[in-house]
Coordinates of C-alpha atoms in Angstrom, one line a residue:
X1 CA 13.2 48.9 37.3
X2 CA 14.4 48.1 41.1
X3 CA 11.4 45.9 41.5
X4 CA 11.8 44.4 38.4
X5 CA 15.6 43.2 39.0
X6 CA 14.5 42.5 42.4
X7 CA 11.5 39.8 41.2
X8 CA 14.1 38.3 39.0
X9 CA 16.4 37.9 41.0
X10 CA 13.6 36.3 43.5
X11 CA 12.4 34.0 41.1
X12 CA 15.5 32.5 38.4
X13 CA 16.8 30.3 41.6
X14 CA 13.6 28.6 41.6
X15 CA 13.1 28.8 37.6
X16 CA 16.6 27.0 37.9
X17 CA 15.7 24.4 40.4
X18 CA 12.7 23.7 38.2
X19 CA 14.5 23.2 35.0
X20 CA 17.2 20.6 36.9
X21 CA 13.9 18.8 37.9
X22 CA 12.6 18.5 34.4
X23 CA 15.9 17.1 33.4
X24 CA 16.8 14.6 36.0
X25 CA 13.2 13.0 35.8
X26 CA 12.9 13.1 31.7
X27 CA 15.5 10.6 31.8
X28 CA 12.8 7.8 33.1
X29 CA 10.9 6.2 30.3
X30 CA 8.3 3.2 31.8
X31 CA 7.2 0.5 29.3
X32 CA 9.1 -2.3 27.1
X33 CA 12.1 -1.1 24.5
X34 CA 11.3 -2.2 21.3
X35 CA 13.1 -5.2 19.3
X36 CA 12.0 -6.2 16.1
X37 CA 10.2 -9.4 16.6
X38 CA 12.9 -12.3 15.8
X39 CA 11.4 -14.3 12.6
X40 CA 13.1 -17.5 11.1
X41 CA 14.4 -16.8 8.0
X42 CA 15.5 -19.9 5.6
X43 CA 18.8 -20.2 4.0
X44 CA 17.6 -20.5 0.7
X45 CA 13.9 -21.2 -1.2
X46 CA 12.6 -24.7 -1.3
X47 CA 11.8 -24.4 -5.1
X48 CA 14.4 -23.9 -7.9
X49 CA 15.5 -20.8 -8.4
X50 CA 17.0 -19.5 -11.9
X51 CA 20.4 -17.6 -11.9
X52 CA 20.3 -14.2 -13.3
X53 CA 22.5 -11.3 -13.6
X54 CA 19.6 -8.8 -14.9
X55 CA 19.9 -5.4 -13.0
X56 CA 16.4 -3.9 -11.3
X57 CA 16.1 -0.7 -13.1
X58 CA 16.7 3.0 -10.8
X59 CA 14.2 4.1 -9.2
X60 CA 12.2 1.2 -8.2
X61 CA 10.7 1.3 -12.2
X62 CA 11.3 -2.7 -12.2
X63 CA 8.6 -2.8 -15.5
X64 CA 11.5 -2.0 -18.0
X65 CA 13.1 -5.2 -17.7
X66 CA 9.9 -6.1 -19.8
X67 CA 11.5 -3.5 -22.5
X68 CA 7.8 -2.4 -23.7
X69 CA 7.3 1.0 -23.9
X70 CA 3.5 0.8 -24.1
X71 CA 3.7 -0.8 -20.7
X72 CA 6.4 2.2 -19.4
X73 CA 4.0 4.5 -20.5
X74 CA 1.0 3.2 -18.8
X75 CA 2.8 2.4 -15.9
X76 CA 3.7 6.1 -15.5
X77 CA 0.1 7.3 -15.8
X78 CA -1.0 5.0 -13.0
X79 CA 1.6 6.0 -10.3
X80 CA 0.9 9.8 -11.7
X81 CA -3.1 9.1 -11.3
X82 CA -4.4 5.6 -9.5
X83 CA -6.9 6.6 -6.9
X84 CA -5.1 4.2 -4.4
X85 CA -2.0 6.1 -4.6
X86 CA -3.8 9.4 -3.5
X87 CA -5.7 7.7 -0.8
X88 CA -2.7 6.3 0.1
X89 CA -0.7 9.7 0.3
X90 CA -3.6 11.4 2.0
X91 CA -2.9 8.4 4.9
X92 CA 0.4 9.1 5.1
X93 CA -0.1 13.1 5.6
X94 CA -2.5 12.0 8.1
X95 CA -0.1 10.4 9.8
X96 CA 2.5 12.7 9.6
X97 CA 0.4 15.7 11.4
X98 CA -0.7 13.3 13.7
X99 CA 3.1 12.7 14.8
X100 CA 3.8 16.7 14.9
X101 CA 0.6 17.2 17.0
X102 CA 1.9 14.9 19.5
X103 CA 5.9 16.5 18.8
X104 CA 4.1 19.4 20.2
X105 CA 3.1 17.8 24.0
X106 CA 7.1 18.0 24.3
X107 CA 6.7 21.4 24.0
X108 CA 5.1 24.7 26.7
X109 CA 1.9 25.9 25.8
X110 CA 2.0 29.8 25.5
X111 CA -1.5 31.4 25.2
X112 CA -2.1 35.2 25.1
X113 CA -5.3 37.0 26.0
X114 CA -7.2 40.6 26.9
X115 CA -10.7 40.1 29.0
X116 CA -12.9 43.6 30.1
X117 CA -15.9 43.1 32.3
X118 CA -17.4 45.5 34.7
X119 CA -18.1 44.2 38.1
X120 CA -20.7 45.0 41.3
X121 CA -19.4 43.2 44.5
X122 CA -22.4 43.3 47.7
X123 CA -22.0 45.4 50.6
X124 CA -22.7 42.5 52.8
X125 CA -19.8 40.1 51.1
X126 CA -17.7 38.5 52.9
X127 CA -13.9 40.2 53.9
X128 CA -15.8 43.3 52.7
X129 CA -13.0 45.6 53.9
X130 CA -11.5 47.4 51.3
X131 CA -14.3 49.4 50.2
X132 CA -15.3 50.0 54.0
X133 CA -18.4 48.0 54.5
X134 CA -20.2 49.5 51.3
X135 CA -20.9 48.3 47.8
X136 CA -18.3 48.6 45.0
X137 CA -18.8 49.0 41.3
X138 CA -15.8 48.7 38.6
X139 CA -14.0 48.2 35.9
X140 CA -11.2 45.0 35.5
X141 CA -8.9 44.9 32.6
X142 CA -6.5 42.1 31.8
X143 CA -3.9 41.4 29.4
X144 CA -2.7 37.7 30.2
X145 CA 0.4 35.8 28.4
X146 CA -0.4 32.3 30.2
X147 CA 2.0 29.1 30.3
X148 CA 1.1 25.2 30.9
X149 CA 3.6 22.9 30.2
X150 CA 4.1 18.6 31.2
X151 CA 6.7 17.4 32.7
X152 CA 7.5 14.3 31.2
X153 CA 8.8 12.7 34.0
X154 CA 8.1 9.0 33.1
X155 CA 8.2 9.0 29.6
X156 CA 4.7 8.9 28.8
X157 CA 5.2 12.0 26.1
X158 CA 8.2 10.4 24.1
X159 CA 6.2 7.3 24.5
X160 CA 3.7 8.9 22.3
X161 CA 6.2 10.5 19.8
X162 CA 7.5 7.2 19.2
X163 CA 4.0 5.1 18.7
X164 CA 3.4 8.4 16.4
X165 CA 6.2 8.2 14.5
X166 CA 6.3 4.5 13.8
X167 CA 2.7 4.4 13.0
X168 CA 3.5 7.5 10.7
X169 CA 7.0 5.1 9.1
X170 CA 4.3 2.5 8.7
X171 CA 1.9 5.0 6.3
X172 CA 4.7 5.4 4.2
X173 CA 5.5 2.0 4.1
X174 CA 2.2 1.4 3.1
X175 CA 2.4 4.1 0.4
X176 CA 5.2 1.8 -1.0
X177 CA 3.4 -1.1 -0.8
X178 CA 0.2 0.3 -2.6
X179 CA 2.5 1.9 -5.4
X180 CA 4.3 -1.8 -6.2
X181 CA 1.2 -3.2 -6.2
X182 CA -1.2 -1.2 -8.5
X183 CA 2.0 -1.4 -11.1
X184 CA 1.8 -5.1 -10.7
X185 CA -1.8 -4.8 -11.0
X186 CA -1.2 -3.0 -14.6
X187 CA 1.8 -5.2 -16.1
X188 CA -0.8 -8.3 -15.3
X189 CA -3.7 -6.7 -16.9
X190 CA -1.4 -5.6 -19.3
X191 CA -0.4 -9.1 -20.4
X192 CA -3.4 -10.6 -19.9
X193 CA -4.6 -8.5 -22.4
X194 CA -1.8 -9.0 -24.5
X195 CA -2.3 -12.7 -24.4
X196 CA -6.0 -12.4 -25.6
X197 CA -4.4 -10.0 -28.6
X198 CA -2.2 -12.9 -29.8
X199 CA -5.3 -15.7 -29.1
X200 CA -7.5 -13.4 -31.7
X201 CA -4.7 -13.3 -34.0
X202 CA -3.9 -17.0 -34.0
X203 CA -7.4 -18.2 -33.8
X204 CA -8.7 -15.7 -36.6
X205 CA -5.8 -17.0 -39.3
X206 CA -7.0 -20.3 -38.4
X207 CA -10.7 -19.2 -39.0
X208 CA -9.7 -18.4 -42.5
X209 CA -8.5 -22.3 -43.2
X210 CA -11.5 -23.6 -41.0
X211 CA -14.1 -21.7 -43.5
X212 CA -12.2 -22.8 -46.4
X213 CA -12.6 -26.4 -45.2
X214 CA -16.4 -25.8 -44.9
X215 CA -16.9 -24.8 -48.2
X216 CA -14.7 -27.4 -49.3
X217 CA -16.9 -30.4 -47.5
X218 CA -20.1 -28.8 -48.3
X219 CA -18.8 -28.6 -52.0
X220 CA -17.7 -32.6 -51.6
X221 CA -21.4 -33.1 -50.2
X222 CA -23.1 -31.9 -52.6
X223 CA -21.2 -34.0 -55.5
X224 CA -22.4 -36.9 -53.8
X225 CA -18.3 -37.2 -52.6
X226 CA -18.9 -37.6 -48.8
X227 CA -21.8 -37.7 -46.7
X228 CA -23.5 -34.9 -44.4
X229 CA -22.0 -35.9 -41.0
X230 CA -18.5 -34.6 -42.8
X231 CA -20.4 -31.1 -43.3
X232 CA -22.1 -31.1 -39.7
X233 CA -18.9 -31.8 -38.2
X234 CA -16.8 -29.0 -40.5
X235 CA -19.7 -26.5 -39.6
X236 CA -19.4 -27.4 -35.7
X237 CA -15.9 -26.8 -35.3
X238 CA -15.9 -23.7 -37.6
X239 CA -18.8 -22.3 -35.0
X240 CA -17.3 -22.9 -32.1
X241 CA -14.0 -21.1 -33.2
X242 CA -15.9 -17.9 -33.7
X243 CA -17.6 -18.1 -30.4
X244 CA -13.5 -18.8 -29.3
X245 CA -13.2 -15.5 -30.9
X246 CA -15.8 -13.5 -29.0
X247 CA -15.2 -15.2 -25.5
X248 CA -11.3 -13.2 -26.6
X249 CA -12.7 -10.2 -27.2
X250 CA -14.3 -10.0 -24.0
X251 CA -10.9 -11.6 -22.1
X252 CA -9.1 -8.5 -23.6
X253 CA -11.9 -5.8 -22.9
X254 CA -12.1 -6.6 -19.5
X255 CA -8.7 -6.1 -19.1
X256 CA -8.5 -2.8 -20.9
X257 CA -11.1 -1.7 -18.9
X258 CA -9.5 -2.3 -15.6
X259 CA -6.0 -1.0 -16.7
X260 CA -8.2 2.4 -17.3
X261 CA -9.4 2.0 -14.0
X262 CA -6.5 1.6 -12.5
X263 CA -4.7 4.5 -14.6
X264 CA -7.5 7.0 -12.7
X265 CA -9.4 7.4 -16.3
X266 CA -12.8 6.6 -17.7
X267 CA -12.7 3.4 -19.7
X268 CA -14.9 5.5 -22.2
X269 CA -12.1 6.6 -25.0
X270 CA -9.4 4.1 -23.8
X271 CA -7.8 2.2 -26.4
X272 CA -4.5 0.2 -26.3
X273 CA -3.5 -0.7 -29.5
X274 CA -3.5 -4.3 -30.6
X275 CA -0.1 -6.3 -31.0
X276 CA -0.1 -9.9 -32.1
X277 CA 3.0 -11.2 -30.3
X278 CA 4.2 -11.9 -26.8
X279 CA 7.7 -11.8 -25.5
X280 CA 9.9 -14.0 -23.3
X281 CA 9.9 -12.8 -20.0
X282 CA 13.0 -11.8 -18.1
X283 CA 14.5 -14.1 -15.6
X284 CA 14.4 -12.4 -12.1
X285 CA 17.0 -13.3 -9.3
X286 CA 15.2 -14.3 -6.6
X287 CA 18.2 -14.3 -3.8
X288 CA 17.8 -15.3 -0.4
X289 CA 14.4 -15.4 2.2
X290 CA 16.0 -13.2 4.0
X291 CA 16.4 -10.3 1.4
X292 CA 12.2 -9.9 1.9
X293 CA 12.6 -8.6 5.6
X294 CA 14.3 -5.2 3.8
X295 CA 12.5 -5.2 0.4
X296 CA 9.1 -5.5 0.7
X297 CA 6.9 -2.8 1.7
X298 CA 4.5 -5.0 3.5
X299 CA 6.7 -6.4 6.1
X300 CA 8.5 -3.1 6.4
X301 CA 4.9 -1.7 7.4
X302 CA 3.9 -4.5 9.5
X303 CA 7.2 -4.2 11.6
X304 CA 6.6 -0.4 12.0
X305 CA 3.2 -1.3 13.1
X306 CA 4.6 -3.6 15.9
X307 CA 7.0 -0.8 17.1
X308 CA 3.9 1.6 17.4
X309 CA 2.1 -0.6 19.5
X310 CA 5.4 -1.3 21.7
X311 CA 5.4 2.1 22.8
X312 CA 1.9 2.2 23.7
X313 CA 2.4 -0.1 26.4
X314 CA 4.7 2.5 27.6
X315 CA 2.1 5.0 27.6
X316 CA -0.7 3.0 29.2
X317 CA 1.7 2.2 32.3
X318 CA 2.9 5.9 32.8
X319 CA -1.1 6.9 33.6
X320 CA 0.0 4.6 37.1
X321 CA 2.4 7.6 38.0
X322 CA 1.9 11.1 39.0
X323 CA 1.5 14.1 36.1
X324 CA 3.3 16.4 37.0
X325 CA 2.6 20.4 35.2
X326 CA 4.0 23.5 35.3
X327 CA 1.5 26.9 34.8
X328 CA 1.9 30.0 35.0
X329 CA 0.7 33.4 33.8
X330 CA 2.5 36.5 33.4
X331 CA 0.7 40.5 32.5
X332 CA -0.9 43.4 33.4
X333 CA -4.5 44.1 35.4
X334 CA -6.1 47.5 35.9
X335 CA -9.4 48.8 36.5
X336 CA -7.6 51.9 33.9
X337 CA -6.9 50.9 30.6
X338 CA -4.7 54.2 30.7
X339 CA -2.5 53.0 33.0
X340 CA -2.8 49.2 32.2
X341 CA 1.2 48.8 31.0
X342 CA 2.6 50.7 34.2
X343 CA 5.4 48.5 36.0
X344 CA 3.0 48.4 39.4
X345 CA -0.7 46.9 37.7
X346 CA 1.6 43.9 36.4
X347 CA 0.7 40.4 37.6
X348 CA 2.6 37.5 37.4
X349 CA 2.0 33.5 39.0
X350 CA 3.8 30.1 38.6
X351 CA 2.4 27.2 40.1
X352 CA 3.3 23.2 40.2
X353 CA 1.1 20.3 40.5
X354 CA 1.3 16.6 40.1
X355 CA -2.3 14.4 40.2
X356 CA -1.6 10.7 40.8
X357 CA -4.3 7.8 40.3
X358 CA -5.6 6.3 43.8
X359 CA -8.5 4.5 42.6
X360 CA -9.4 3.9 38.7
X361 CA -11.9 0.9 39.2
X362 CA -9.4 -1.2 37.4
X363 CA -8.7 0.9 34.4
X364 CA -5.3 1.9 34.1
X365 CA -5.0 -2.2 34.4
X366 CA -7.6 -2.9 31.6
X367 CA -5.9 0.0 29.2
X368 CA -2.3 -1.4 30.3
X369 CA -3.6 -5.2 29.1
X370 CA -5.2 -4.3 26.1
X371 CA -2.2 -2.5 25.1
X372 CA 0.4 -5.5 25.5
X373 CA -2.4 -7.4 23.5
X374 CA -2.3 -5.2 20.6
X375 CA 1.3 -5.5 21.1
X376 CA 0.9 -9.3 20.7
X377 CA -1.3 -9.1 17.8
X378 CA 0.9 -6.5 16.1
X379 CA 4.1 -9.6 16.2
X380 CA 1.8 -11.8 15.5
X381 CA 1.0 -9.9 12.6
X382 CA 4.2 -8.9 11.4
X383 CA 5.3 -13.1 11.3
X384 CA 2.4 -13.8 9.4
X385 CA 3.3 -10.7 6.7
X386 CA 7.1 -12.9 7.1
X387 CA 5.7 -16.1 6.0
X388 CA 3.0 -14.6 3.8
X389 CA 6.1 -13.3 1.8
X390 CA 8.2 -16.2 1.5
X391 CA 5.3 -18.6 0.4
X392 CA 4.7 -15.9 -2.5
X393 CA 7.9 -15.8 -3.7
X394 CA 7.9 -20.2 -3.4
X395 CA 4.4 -20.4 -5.4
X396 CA 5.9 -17.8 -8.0
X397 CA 9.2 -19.9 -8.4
X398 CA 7.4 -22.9 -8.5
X399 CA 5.2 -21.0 -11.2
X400 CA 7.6 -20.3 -13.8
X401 CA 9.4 -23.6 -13.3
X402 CA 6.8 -25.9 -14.1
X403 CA 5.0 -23.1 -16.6
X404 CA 8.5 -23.2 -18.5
X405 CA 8.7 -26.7 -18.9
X406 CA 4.7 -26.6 -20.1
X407 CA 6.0 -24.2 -22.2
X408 CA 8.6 -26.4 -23.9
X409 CA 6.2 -29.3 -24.1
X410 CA 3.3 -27.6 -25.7
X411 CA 6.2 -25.8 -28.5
X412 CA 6.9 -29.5 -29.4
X413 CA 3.1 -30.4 -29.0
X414 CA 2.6 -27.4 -32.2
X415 CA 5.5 -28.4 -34.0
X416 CA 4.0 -32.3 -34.0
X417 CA 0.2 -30.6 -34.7
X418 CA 1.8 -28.7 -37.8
X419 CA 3.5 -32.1 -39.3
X420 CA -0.3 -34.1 -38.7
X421 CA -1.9 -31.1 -40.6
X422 CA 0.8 -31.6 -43.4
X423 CA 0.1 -35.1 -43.6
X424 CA -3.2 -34.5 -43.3
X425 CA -3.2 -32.5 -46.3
X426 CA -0.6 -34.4 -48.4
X427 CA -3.2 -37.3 -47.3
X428 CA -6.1 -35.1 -49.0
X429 CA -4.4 -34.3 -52.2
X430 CA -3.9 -37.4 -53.2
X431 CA -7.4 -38.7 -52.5
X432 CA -6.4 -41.0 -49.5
X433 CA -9.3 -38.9 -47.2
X434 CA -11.4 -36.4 -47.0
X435 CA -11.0 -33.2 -46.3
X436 CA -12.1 -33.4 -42.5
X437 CA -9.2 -35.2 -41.5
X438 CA -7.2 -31.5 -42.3
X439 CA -9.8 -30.0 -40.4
X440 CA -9.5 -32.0 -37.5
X441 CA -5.9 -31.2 -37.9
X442 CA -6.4 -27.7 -37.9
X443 CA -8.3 -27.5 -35.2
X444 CA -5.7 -29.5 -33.3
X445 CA -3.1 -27.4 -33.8
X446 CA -5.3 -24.1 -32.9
X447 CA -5.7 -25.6 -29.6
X448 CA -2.1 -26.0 -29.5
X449 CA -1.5 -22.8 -30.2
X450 CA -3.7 -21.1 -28.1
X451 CA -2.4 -23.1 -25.3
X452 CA 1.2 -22.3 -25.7
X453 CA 0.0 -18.8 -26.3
X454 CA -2.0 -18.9 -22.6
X455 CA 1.2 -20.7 -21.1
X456 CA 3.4 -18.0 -22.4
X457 CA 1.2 -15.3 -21.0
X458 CA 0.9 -17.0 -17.9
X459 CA 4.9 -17.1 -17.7
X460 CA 4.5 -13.0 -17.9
X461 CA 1.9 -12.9 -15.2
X462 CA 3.8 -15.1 -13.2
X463 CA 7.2 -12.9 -13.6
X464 CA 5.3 -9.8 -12.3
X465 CA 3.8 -11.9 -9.4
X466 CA 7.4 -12.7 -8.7
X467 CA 8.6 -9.5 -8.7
X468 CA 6.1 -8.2 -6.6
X469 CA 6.6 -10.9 -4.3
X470 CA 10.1 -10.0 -4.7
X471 CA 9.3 -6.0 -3.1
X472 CA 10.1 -4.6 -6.4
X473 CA 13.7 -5.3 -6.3
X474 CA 16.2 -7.5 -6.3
X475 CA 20.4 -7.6 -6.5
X476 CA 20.2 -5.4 -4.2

């Protein structure tokens, strides 16, 4: 126990000395400290935008301001199921051991070992004294507990926890990003398809009156009444509403086809149930440009992105200056594994090195420029994600201001078409034409219809659009 007390008291002085060195050069850090990129922000959005007190609904379920609980129900599925999402949460557990693998450089490396070999050392070998000139056979046993540990004197290490850890914030922004958009991707599949429902409807009750007329001309035809160009032109325009009809049908099983897809399911045995009406969509508050740079998910990941490649500037320029290590080992050797754990066969070392760069054949220059390029490309990046956003959120507003007034017009366009088909009719009974004249006035009012039908569903699309392009949120 003497010798013991005596090593330690040998070696904590140094071990002391040692860890004051560690902390007095940690404190260096080479390379840049980040800023997030400066981007212009406008005061307000060029296009009109609607005032709104609507509330975005807790957490970040923004589709029940639609109030359809088919949609909330398929909009659960997908976030529980898309394929995206997974991938994207795979990434971001990537990510995340990829940041506590590099934690760990901050950190000593402890290894433990054993090792037996059996050795035969030449009488003629050199410093052959301590066997007396003659050959030696035996036996080595060690039981090792080695240390290594980095210095981080210049940063390089929290350098790479930072790049790590930023690229790992970016995943998850990322994971944000996918999960806003693959419910965007539903509502507009969604109301596509619910568009196409109330297109069948509207264009199969006017399919009833269109075959009706037929039968009506055909009847006046053959009476001698009116002549067979009245019948050809009642038969075109009853055809090409039923192909109208199929042309639908495809429309709306396209879409239920990708809203399966995007729900993780086989489109075999999905069916959403038909309803023949759309609703007003909600008026979103759009705010201020400057809301996007904290809402959306993009921009979020793009900044993180920039930050990761700002510390590996850092990283390329502390390969200029020396590493500096730490290693050491500390156990027992015998050529006895009986008396292997006595006090005397112990064996202990601690060493310090530092390798510096002389000549790297331009290198360390090459891996410092490419860095502050990716640097450059990452800002560059993150603007264009900036101004990406705001032109979404103009085209949206724009969107729904001009598809609103559309709206209005082509309401007053079917309220007009539904007087001519009175008159038309009115006309007809009283023998003033022929029946045609109602089915050209039918048909002109289906194609009213269907166009304020379209409109209106484009006004949905174009509110999810807008809420996407919003981040999901908004009063906030």
């Amino acid at each position: 126990m003497k010798h013991s007390s005596e090593r330690l008291a040998f070696a904590a002085p140094r071990l002391i000395s040692a860890g004051l060195l560690c902390v007095s050069l940690s404190g260096c850090m080479v390379g840049p400290n980040y800023h997030a990129p400066a981007v212009p922000a406008p005061p307000s959005y060029k296009e009109p935008a609607p005032a709104s007190t609507i509330a975005v609904p807790a957490g970040e379920t923004w589709w029940k301001v639609f109030n359809d609980a088919t949609l909330d129900e398929l909009e659960k599925q997908a976030i529980a199921a898309n394929p995206d999402i997974q991938i994207a949460v795979a990434h971001v557990d990537q990510a995340d051991a990829v940041r506590r693998s590099v934690h760990s450089a901050q950190l000593p490396t402890v290894t433990a070992g054993a090792s037996v070999s059996r050795n035969r050392e030449a009488q003629q070998r050199p410093n052959n004294g301590n066997t007396y000139g003659h050959a030696a056979t035996y036996n080595d046993f060690q039981l090792p507990l080695s240390l290594s540990y980095e210095i981080d004197a210049w940063g390089r290490i929290r350098r790479m926890v930072q790049s790590a850890t930023a690229s790992q914030q970016a995943t998850e922004a990322d994971l944000r990003f996918v999960r806003l958009s693959v419910a965007a991707s539903v509502a507009t599949d969604y109301y596509t398809l619910r568009e196409a429902d109330a297109d069948i409807n509207i264009v199969q009750t006017t399919l009833v009156d269109l075959e009706r007329g037929y039968e009506i001309t055909n009847n006046q035809f053959r009476r001698g009444l009116i002549s067979e160009l009245a019948v050809r032109q009642a038969q075109t325009i009853l055809d090409q509403t039923r192909a109208r009809v199929e042309a639908l049908h495809i429309q709306r099983s396209q879409s239920e086809h990708a809203i399966a897809v995007l729900l993780g399911r086989p489109v075999a045995g999905f069916v959403i149930v038909e309803a023949i009406t759309l609703p007003r969509p909600p008026v979103i508050p759009a705010g201020v440009p400057a809301d996007l740079l904290g809402r959306r998910p993009d921009i979020a990941s793009a900044e993180r992105s920039a930050a990761a490649a700002s510390a590996q500037i850092g990283v390329a320029r502390a390969a200029y200056l020396p590493q500096i290590s730490l290693t050491g080992f500390a156990g027992y050797e015998s050529t006895n594994p009986a008396s292997i754990l006595n006090w005397q066969n112990s064996i202990a070392s601690m060493a310090a090195s530092a390798v510096a760069p002389i000549f790297t054949g331009g290198r360390l220059k090459a891996n410092v420029d490419q860095a502050q390029a990716s640097y450059r490309e990452s800002v560059g990046q993150y603007e264009k994600t900036v101004l990406t956003a705001y032109q979404d959120v103009e085209d949206q507003l724009a969107a729904l201001h001009y598809l609103s007034r559309q709206f209005d017009a082509e309401n007053n366009a079917v309220a007009d078409a539904k007087r001519a088909e009175e008159i038309a009719n009115n006309r007809y009974n009283t023998g003033l034409v022929s029946y045609l004249d109602v089915v050209f006035a039918q048909q002109t009012l289906l194609s009213n219809q269907e166009i304020s039908t379209q409109v209106q569903g484009q006004r949905l699309v174009a509110t999810v659009a807008l809420i996407r392009a919003l981040g999901g949120s908004w009063n906030k």
